[in-house]
Tab-separated table of C-alpha atoms and ligand atoms in Angstrom:
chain	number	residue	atom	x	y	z
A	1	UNK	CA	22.843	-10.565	-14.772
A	2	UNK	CA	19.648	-11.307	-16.726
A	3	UNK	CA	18.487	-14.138	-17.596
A	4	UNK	CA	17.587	-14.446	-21.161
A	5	UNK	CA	16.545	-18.076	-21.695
A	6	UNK	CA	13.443	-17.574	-19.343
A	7	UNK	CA	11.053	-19.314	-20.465
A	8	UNK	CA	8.398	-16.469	-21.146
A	9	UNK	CA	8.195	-16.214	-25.158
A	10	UNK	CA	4.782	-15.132	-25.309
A	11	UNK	CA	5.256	-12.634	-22.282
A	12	UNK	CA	7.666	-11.136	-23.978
A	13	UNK	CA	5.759	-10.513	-27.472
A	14	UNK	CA	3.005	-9.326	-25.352
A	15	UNK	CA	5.309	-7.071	-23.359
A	16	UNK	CA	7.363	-6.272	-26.597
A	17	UNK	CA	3.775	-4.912	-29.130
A	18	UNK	CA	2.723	-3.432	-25.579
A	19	UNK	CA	5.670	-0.680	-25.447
A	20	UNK	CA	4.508	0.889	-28.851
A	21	UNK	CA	1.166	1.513	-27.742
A	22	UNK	CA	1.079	2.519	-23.852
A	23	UNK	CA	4.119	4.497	-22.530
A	24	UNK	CA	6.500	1.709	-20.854
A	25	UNK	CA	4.075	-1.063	-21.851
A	26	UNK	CA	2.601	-0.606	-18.805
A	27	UNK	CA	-0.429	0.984	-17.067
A	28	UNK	CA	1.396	1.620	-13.999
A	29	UNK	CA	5.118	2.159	-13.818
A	30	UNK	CA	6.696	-0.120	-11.226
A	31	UNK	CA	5.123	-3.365	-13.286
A	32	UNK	CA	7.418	-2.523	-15.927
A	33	UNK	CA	10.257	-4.246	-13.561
A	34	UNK	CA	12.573	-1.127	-14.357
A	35	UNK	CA	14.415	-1.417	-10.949
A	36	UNK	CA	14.987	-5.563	-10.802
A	37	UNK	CA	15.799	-5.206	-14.694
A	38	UNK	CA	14.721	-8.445	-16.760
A	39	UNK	CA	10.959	-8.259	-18.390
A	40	UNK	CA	7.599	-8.681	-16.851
A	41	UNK	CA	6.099	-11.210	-17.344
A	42	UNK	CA	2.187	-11.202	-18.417
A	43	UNK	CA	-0.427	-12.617	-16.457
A	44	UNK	CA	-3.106	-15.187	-17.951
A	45	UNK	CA	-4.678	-15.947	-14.577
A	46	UNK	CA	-4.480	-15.542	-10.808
A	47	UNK	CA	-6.358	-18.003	-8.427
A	48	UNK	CA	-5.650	-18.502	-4.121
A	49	UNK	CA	-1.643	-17.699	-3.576
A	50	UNK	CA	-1.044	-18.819	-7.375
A	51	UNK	CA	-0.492	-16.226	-10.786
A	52	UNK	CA	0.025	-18.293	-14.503
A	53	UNK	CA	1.600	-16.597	-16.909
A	54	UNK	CA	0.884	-16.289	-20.800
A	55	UNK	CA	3.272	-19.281	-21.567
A	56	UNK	CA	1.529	-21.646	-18.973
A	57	UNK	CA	4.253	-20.795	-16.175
A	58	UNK	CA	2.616	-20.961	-12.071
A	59	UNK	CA	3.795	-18.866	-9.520
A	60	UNK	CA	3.295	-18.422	-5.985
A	61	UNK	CA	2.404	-14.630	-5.733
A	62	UNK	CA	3.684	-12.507	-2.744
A	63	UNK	CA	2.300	-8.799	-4.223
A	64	UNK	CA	-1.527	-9.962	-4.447
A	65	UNK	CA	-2.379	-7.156	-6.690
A	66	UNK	CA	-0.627	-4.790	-4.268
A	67	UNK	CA	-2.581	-5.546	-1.409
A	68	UNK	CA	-6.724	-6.203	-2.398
A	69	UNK	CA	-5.826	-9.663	-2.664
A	70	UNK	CA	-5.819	-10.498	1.116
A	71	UNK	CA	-8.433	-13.343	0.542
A	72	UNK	CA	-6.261	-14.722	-2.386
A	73	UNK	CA	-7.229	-13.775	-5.712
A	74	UNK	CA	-10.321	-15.083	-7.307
A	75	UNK	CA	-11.937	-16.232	-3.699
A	76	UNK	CA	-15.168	-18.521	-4.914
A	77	UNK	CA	-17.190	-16.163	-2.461
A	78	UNK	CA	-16.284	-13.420	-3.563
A	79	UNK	CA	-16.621	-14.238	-7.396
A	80	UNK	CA	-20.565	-15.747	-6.467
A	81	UNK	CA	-21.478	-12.088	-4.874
A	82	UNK	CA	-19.918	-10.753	-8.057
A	83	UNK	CA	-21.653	-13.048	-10.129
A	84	UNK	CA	-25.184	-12.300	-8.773
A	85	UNK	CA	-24.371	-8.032	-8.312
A	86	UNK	CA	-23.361	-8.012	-12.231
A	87	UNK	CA	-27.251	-9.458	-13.146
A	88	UNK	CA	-28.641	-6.472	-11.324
A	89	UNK	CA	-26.207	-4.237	-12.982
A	90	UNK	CA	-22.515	-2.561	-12.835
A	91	UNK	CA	-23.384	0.885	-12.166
A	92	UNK	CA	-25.844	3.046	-10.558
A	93	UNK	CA	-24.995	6.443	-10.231
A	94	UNK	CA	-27.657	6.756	-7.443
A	95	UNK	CA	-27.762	5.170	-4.120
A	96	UNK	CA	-27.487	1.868	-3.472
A	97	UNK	CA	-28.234	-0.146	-0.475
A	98	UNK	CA	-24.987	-2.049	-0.987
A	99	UNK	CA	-22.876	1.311	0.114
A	100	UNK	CA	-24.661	1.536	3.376
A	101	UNK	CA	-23.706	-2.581	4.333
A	102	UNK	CA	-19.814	-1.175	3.423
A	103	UNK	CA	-19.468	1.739	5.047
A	104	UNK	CA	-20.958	0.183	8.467
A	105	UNK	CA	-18.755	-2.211	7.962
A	106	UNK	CA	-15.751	-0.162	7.509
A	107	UNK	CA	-16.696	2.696	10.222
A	108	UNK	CA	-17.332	-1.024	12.909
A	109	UNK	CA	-13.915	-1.739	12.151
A	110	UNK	CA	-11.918	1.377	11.905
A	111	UNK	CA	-11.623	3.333	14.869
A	112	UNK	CA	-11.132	6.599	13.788
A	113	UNK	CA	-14.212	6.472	11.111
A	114	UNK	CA	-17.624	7.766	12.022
A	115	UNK	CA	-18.531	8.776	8.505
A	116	UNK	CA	-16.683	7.638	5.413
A	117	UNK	CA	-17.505	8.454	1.775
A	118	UNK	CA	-16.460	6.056	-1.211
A	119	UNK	CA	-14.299	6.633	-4.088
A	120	UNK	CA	-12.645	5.263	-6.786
A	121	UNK	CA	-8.840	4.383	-5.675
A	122	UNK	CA	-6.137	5.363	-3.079
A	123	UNK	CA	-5.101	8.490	-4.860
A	124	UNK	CA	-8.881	9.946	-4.828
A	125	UNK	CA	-8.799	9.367	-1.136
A	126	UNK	CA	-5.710	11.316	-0.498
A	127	UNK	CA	-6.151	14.319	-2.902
A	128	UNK	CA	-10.126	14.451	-0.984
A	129	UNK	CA	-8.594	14.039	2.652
A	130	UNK	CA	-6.102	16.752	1.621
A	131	UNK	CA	-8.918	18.986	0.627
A	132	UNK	CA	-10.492	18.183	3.312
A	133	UNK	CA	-7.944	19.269	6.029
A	134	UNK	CA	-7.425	22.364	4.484
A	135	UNK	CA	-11.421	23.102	4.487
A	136	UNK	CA	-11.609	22.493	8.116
A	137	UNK	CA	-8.745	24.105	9.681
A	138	UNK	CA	-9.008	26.446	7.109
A	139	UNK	CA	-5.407	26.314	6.838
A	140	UNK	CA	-3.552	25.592	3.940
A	141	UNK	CA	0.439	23.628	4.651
A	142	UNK	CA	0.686	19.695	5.085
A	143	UNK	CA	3.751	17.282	6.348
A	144	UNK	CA	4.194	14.078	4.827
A	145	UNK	CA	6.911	12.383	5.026
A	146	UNK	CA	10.293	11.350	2.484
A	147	UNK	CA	9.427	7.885	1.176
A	148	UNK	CA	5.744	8.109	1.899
A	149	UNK	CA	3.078	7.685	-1.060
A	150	UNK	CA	-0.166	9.077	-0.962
A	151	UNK	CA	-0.843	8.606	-4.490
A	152	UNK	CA	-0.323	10.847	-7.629
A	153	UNK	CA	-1.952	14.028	-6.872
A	154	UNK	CA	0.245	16.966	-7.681
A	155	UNK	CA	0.317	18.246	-4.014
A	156	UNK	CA	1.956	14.647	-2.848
A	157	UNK	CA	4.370	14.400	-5.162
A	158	UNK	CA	7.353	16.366	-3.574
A	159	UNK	CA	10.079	13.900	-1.631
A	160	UNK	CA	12.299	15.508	0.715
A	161	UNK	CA	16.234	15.210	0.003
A	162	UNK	CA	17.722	18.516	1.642
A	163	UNK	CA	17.139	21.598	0.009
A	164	UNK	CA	13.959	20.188	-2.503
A	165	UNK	CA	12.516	19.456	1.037
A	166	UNK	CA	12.418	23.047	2.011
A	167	UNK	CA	11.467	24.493	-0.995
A	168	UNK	CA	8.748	21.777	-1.917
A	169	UNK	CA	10.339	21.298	-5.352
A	170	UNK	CA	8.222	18.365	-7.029
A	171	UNK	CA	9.340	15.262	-8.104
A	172	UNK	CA	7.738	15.339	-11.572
A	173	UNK	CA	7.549	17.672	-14.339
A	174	UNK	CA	3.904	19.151	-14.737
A	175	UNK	CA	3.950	19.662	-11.274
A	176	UNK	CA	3.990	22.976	-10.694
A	177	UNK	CA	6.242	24.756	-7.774
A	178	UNK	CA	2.812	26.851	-6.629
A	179	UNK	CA	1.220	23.459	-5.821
A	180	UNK	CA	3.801	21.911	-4.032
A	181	UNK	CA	5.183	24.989	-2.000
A	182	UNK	CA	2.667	24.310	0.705
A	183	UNK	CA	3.511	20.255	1.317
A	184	UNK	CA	6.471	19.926	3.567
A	185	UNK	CA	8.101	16.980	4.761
A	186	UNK	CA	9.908	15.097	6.962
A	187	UNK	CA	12.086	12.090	7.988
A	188	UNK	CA	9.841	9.199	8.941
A	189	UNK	CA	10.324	8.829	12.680
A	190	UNK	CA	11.970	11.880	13.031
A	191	UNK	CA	9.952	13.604	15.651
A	192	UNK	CA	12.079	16.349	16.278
A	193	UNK	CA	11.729	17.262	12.103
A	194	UNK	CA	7.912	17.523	13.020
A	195	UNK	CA	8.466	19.829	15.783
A	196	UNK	CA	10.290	21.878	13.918
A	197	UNK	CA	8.366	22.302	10.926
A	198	UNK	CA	5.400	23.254	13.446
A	199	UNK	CA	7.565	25.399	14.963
A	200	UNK	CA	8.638	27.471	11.854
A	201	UNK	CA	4.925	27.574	10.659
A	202	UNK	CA	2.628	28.527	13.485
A	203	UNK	CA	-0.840	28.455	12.896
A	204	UNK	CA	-0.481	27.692	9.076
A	205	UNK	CA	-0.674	23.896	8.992
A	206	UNK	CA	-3.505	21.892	8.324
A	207	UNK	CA	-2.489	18.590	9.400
A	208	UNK	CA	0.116	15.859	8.612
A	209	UNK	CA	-0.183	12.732	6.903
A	210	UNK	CA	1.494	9.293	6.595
A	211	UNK	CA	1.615	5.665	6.385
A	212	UNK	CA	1.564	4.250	9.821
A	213	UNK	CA	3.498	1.530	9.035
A	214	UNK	CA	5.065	2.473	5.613
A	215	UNK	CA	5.321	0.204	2.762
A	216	UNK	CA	5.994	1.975	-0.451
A	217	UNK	CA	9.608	2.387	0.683
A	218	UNK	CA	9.934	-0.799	1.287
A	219	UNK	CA	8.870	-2.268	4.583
A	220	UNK	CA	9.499	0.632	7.458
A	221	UNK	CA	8.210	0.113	11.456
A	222	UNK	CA	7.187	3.341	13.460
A	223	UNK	CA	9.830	3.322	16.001
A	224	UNK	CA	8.057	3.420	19.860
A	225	UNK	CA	6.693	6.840	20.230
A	226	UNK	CA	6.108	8.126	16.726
A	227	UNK	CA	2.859	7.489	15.876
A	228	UNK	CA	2.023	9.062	19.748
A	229	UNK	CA	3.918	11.745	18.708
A	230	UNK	CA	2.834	12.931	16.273
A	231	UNK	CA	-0.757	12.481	17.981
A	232	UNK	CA	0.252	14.874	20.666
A	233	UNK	CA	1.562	17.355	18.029
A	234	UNK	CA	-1.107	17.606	16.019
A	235	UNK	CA	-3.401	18.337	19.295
A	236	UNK	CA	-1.064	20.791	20.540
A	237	UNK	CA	-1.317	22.657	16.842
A	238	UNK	CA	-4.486	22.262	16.270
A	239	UNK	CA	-3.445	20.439	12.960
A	240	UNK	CA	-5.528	17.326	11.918
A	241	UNK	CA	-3.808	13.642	11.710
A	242	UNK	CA	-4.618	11.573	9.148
A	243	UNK	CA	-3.472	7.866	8.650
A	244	UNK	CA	-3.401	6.729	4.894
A	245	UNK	CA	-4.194	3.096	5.633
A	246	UNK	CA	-4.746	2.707	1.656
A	247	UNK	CA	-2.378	-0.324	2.229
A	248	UNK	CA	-2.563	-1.339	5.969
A	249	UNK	CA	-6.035	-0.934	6.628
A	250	UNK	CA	-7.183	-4.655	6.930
A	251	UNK	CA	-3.853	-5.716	6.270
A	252	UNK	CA	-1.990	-5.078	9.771
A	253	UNK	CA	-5.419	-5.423	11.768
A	254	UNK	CA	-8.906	-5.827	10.850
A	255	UNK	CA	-8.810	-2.490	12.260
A	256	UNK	CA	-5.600	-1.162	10.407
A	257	UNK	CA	-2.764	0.347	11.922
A	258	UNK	CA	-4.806	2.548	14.818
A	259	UNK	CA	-6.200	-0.446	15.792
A	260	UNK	CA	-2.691	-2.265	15.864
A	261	UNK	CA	-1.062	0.924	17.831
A	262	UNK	CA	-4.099	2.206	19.654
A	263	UNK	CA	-3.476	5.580	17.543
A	264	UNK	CA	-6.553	7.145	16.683
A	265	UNK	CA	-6.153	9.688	14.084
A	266	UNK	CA	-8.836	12.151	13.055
A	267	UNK	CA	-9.285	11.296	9.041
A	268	UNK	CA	-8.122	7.884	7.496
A	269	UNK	CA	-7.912	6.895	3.735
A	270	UNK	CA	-8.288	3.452	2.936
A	271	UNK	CA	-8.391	1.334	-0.469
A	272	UNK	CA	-7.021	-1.801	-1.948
A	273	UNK	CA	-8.527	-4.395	0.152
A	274	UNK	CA	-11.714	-2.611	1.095
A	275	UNK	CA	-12.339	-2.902	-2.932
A	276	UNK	CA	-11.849	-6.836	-2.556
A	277	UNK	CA	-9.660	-5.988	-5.675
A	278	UNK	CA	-11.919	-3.826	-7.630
A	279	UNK	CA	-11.719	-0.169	-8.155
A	280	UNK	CA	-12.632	1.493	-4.710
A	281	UNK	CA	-11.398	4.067	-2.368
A	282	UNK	CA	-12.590	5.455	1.020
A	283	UNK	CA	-11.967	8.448	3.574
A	284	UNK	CA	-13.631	9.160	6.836
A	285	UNK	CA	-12.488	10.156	9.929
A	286	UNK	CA	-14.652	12.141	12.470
A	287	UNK	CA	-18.630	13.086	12.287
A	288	UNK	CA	-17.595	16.925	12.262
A	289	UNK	CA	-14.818	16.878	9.906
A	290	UNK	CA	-17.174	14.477	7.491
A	291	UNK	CA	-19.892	16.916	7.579
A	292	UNK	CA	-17.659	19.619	5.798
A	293	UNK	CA	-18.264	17.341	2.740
A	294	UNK	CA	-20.586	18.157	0.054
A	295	UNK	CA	-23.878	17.833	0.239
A	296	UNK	CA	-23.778	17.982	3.841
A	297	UNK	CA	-21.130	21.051	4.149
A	298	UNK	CA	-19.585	22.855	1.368
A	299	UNK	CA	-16.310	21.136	0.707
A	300	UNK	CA	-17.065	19.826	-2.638
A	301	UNK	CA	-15.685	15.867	-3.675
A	302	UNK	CA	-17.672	13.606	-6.291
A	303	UNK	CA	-17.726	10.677	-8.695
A	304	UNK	CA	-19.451	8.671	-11.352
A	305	UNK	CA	-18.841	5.391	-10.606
A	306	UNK	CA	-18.379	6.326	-7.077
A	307	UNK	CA	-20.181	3.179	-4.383
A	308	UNK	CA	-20.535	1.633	-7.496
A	309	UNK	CA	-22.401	-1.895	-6.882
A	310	UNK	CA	-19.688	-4.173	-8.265
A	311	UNK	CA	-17.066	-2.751	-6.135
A	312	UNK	CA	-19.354	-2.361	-3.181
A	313	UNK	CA	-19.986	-6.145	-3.532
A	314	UNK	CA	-16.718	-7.418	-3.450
A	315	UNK	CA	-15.517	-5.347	-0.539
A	316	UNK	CA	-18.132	-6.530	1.562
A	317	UNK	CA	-17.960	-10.269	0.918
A	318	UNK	CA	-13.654	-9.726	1.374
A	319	UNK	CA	-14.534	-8.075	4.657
A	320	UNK	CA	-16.638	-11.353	5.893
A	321	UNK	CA	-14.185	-13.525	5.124
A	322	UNK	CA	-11.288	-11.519	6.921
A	323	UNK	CA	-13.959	-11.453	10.058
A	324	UNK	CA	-13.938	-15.436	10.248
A	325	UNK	CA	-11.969	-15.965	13.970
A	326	UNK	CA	-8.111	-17.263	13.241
A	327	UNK	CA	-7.704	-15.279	9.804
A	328	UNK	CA	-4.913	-12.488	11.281
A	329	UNK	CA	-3.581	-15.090	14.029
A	330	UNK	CA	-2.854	-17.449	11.062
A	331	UNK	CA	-1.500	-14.726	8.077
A	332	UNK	CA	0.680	-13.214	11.031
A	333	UNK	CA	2.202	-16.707	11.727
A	334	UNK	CA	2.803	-17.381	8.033
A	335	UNK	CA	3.740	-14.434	7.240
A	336	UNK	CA	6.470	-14.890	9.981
A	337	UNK	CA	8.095	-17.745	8.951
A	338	UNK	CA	8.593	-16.525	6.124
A	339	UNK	CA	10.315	-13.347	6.709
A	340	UNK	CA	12.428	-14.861	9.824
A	341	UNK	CA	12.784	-17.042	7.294
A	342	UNK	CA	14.329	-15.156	4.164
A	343	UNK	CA	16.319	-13.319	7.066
A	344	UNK	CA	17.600	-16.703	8.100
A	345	UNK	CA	18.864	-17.630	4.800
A	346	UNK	CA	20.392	-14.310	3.957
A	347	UNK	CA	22.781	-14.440	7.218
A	348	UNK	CA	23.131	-18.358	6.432
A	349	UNK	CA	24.478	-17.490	3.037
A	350	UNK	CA	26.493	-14.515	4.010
A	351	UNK	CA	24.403	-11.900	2.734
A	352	UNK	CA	24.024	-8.624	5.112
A	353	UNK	CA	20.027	-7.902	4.885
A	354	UNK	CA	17.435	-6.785	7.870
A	355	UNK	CA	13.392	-6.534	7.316
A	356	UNK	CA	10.613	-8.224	9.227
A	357	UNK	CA	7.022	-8.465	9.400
A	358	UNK	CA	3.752	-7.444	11.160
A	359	UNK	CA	0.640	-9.165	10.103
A	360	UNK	CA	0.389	-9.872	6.594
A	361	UNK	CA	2.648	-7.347	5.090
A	362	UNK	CA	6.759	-7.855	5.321
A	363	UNK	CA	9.935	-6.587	3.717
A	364	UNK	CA	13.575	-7.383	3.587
A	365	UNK	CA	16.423	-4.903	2.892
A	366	UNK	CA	19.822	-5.929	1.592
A	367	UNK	CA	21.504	-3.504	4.238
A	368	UNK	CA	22.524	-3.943	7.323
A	369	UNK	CA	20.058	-1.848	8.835
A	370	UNK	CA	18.205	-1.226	10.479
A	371	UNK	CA	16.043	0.922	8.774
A	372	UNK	CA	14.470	3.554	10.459
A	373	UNK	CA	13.450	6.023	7.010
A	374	UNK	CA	13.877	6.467	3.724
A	375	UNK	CA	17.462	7.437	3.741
A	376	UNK	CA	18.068	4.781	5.333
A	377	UNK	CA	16.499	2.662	2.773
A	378	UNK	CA	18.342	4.025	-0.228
A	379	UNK	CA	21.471	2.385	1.665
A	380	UNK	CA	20.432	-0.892	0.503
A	381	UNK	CA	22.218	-3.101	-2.082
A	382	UNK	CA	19.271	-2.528	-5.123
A	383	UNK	CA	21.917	-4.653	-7.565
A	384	UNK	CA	21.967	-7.526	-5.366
A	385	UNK	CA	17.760	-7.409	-4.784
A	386	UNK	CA	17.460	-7.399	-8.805
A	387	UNK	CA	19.383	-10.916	-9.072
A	388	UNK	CA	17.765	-11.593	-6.226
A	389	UNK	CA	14.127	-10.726	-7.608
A	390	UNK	CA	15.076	-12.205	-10.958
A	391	UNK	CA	16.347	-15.941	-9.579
A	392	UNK	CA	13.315	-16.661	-7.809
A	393	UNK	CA	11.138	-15.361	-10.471
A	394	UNK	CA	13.253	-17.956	-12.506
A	395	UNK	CA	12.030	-20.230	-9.461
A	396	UNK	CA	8.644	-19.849	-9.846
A	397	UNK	CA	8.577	-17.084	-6.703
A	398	UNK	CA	6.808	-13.433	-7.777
A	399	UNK	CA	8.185	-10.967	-5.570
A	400	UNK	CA	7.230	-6.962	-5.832
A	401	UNK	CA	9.668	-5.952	-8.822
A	402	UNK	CA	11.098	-3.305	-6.385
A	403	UNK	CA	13.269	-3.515	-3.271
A	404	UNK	CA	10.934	-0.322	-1.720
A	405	UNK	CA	7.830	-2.106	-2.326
A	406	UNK	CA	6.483	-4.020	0.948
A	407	UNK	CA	5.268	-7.692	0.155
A	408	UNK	CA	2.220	-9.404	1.155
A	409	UNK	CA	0.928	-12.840	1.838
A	410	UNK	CA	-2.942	-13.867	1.570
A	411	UNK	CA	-4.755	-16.544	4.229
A	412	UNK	CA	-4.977	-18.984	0.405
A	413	UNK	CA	-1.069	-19.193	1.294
A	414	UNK	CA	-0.031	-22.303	2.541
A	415	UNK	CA	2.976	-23.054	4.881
A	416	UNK	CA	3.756	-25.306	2.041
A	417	UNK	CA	4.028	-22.580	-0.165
A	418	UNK	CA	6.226	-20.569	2.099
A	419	UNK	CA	8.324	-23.653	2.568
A	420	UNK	CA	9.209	-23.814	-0.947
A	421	UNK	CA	9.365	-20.054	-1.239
A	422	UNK	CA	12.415	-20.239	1.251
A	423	UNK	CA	14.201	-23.556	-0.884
A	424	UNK	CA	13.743	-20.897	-3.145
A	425	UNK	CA	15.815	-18.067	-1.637
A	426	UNK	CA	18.081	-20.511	-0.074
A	427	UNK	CA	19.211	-21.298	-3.852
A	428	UNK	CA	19.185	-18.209	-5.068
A	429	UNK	CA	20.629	-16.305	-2.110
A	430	UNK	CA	23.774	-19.227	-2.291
A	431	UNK	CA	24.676	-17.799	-6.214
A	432	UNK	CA	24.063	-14.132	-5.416
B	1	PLP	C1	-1.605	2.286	-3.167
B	1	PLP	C2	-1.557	3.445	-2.271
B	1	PLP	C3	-2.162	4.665	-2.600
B	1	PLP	C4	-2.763	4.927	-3.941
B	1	PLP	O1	-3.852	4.098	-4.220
B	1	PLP	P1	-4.294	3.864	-5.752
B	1	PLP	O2	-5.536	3.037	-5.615
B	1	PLP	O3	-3.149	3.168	-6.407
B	1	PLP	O4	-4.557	5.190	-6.329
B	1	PLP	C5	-2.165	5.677	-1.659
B	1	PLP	N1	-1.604	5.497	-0.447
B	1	PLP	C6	-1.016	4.351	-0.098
B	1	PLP	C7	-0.426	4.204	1.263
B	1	PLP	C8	-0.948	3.281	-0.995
B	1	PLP	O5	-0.316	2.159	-0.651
């Protein structure tokens, strides 16, 4: 059931000229709302916990970008660093003092990082890290795991699903089979599907790589053990671990997931927040591994507008403001009400659904659950989350246009807001 008489006229002229002149209309594929059905609708403005549309409509915003926005968009602070970096210009291409403030920022917060070198987004930190494994253990297989994302690089694109699993078939055309054959992968939390792999491959892989807590199949826990796990394997195979904390890293902790599990992997990616919701990547890990990395050791890696000023700016202004004392004690406490909450409602109003929370990133299923991997995620009711998506749209709610998309709150969200983002679901969930 769609909606038609949403009030979104100019949204959907934009939306409409847009498909003739970028494939899907879009410049990313999930905000083309293909899964929820219905039409995007286009932004004007974003400010705090709030997004207005084209046609004047406010909404209270739970995908923040897809993750930078952990300050709320637009934070005053962070615009005033902006403003004064842009007089002094956008881009070096040289070095800038500006890198060194972020990167001993991020290596103070991140366990695992004694060295870290800046890129340009997530998927530059992954295809780099990947590289990088493969330089320093000189071998050349990885594990990742079904459901995980690690960005677009060829080499990550191959999900598991039985027989495509083995074979590293990838998921995309232009992908070729020589690529993929050496990523293998595994059911997240499936220990034993490690093991093996390590087992059937002696000396020959590299390292493995995940999200530590997963969100880009929708909102998935490590179960007890896992992350330990696959700590001890990796030691025992002299493989290297490497978190991708692209999207938990200052999200679950200040620290990211190692510092939330007291897992300390040997490489981490990060990006999203760490850009303060400008172009930026990282990855760094430990001062031996780092050193393989060109100019200092002859793994090569490199970038124009690499530790570019603008970016470096508003990282390290979002990074003071996450530091204030209370900021994680009060996004984890929001954040909960509001996905006890929506679980609440759903049981209230008959609806079978699990999910839950850590920090300031949650998720909610419309399965019973629980949901342990992605298998188990593809069980849920992706029909029902569409309505469900598209009524509280209707209700001025902006949810991630996919069920396997984890959702985040910022500290600009209010318990107001989350009150009336749960009148919302309450309605909506009651006509579903
Ligand atoms: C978003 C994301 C990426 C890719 O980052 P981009 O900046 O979109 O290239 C990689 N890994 C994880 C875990 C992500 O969430």
């Amino acid at each position: 059931m769609v909606n038609t008489s949403i009030k979104t006229t100019k949204s959907q002229e934009i939306f409409a000229a847009a498909q003739n002149l970028m494939p899907g209309g879009v410049s990313s594929p999930v905000r083309a709302f293909k899964s929820v059905g219905g039409q995007p609708i286009v932004f004007d403005h974003v400010k705090g916990a709030y997004i207005w549309d084209v046609d004047g409509n406010q909404y209270i915003d739970y995908v923040g970008t897809w993750g930078p926005a952990i300050c709320g968009h637009a934070h005053p602070d962070v615009i005033a660093a902006l403003h004064d970096a842009l007089e002094k210009g956008t881009s070096f291409g040289a070095p800038c003092a500006l890198e060194n403030v972020l990167a001993e920022m991020v290596i103070a917060a991140v366990p695992s990082m004694e060295m870290v070198r800046f890129v340009n987004s997530g998927t530059e930190a992954c295809m780099a890290v990947l590289r990088l494994m493969r330089a320093f253990t000189k071998r050349e297989k990885v594990i990742k795991f079904e459901g995980c994302y690690h960005g677009h690089a060829d080499m990550f694109l191959v999900k598991a699903g039985s027989g495509v699993a083995t074979l590293g078939l990838p998921d995309s055309p232009g992908v070729p089979k020589s690529v993929t054959s050496n990523t293998l992968t595994a059911p997240y939390n499936d220990l034993e599907a490690v093991k093996a792999l390590f087992e059937e491959n002696p000396g020959e892989i590299a390292g493995v790589i995940l999200e530590p807590v997963v969100g880009n199949a929708g909102f998935i826990t490590p179960d007890a053990g896992f992350l330990e796990g696959l700590r001890e394997l990796t030691q025992e195979h002299g493989a290297l671990l490497v978190f991708d904390e692209v999207m938990t890293g200052f999200r679950i902790a200040y620290g990211g997931a190692q510092e939330k599990f007291g897992i300390t992997p040997d490489l981490t990616t990060l990006g999203k927040i760490i850009g303060g919701g400008l172009p930026v990547g990282a990855y760094g890990g430990r001062r031996d591994i780092m050193s393989m990395v060109a100019p200092a050791g002859p793994m090569y890696q490199a970038g124009t507008l690499s530790g570019n000023p603008l970016a470096m700016t508003a990282g390290i202004k979002t990074l003071e403001l996450l530091r204030k004392p209370g900021t994680y004690e009060y996004l984890d406490k929001i954040t909960k009400q509001l996905a006890d909450g929506l679980l609440a409602i759903a049981k209230e109003t008959g609806h079978e659904a699990c999910g839950g929370q850590i920090s300031a990133m949650f998720g909610m299923f419309f399965c019973p659950g629980p949901v342990h991997n992605y298998e188990d995620a593809k069980k849920a009711d992706t029909n029902k989350f569409g309505r469900f998506h598209r009524g509280m749209l209707e209700r001025g709610i902006y949810l991630a246009p996919s069920q396997f998309e984890a959702g985040f709150t910022s500290f600009a969200h209010t318990e107001a807001d989350i009150q009336q983002t749960l009148q919302a679901a309450r309605d909506v969930m009651a006509s579903l």
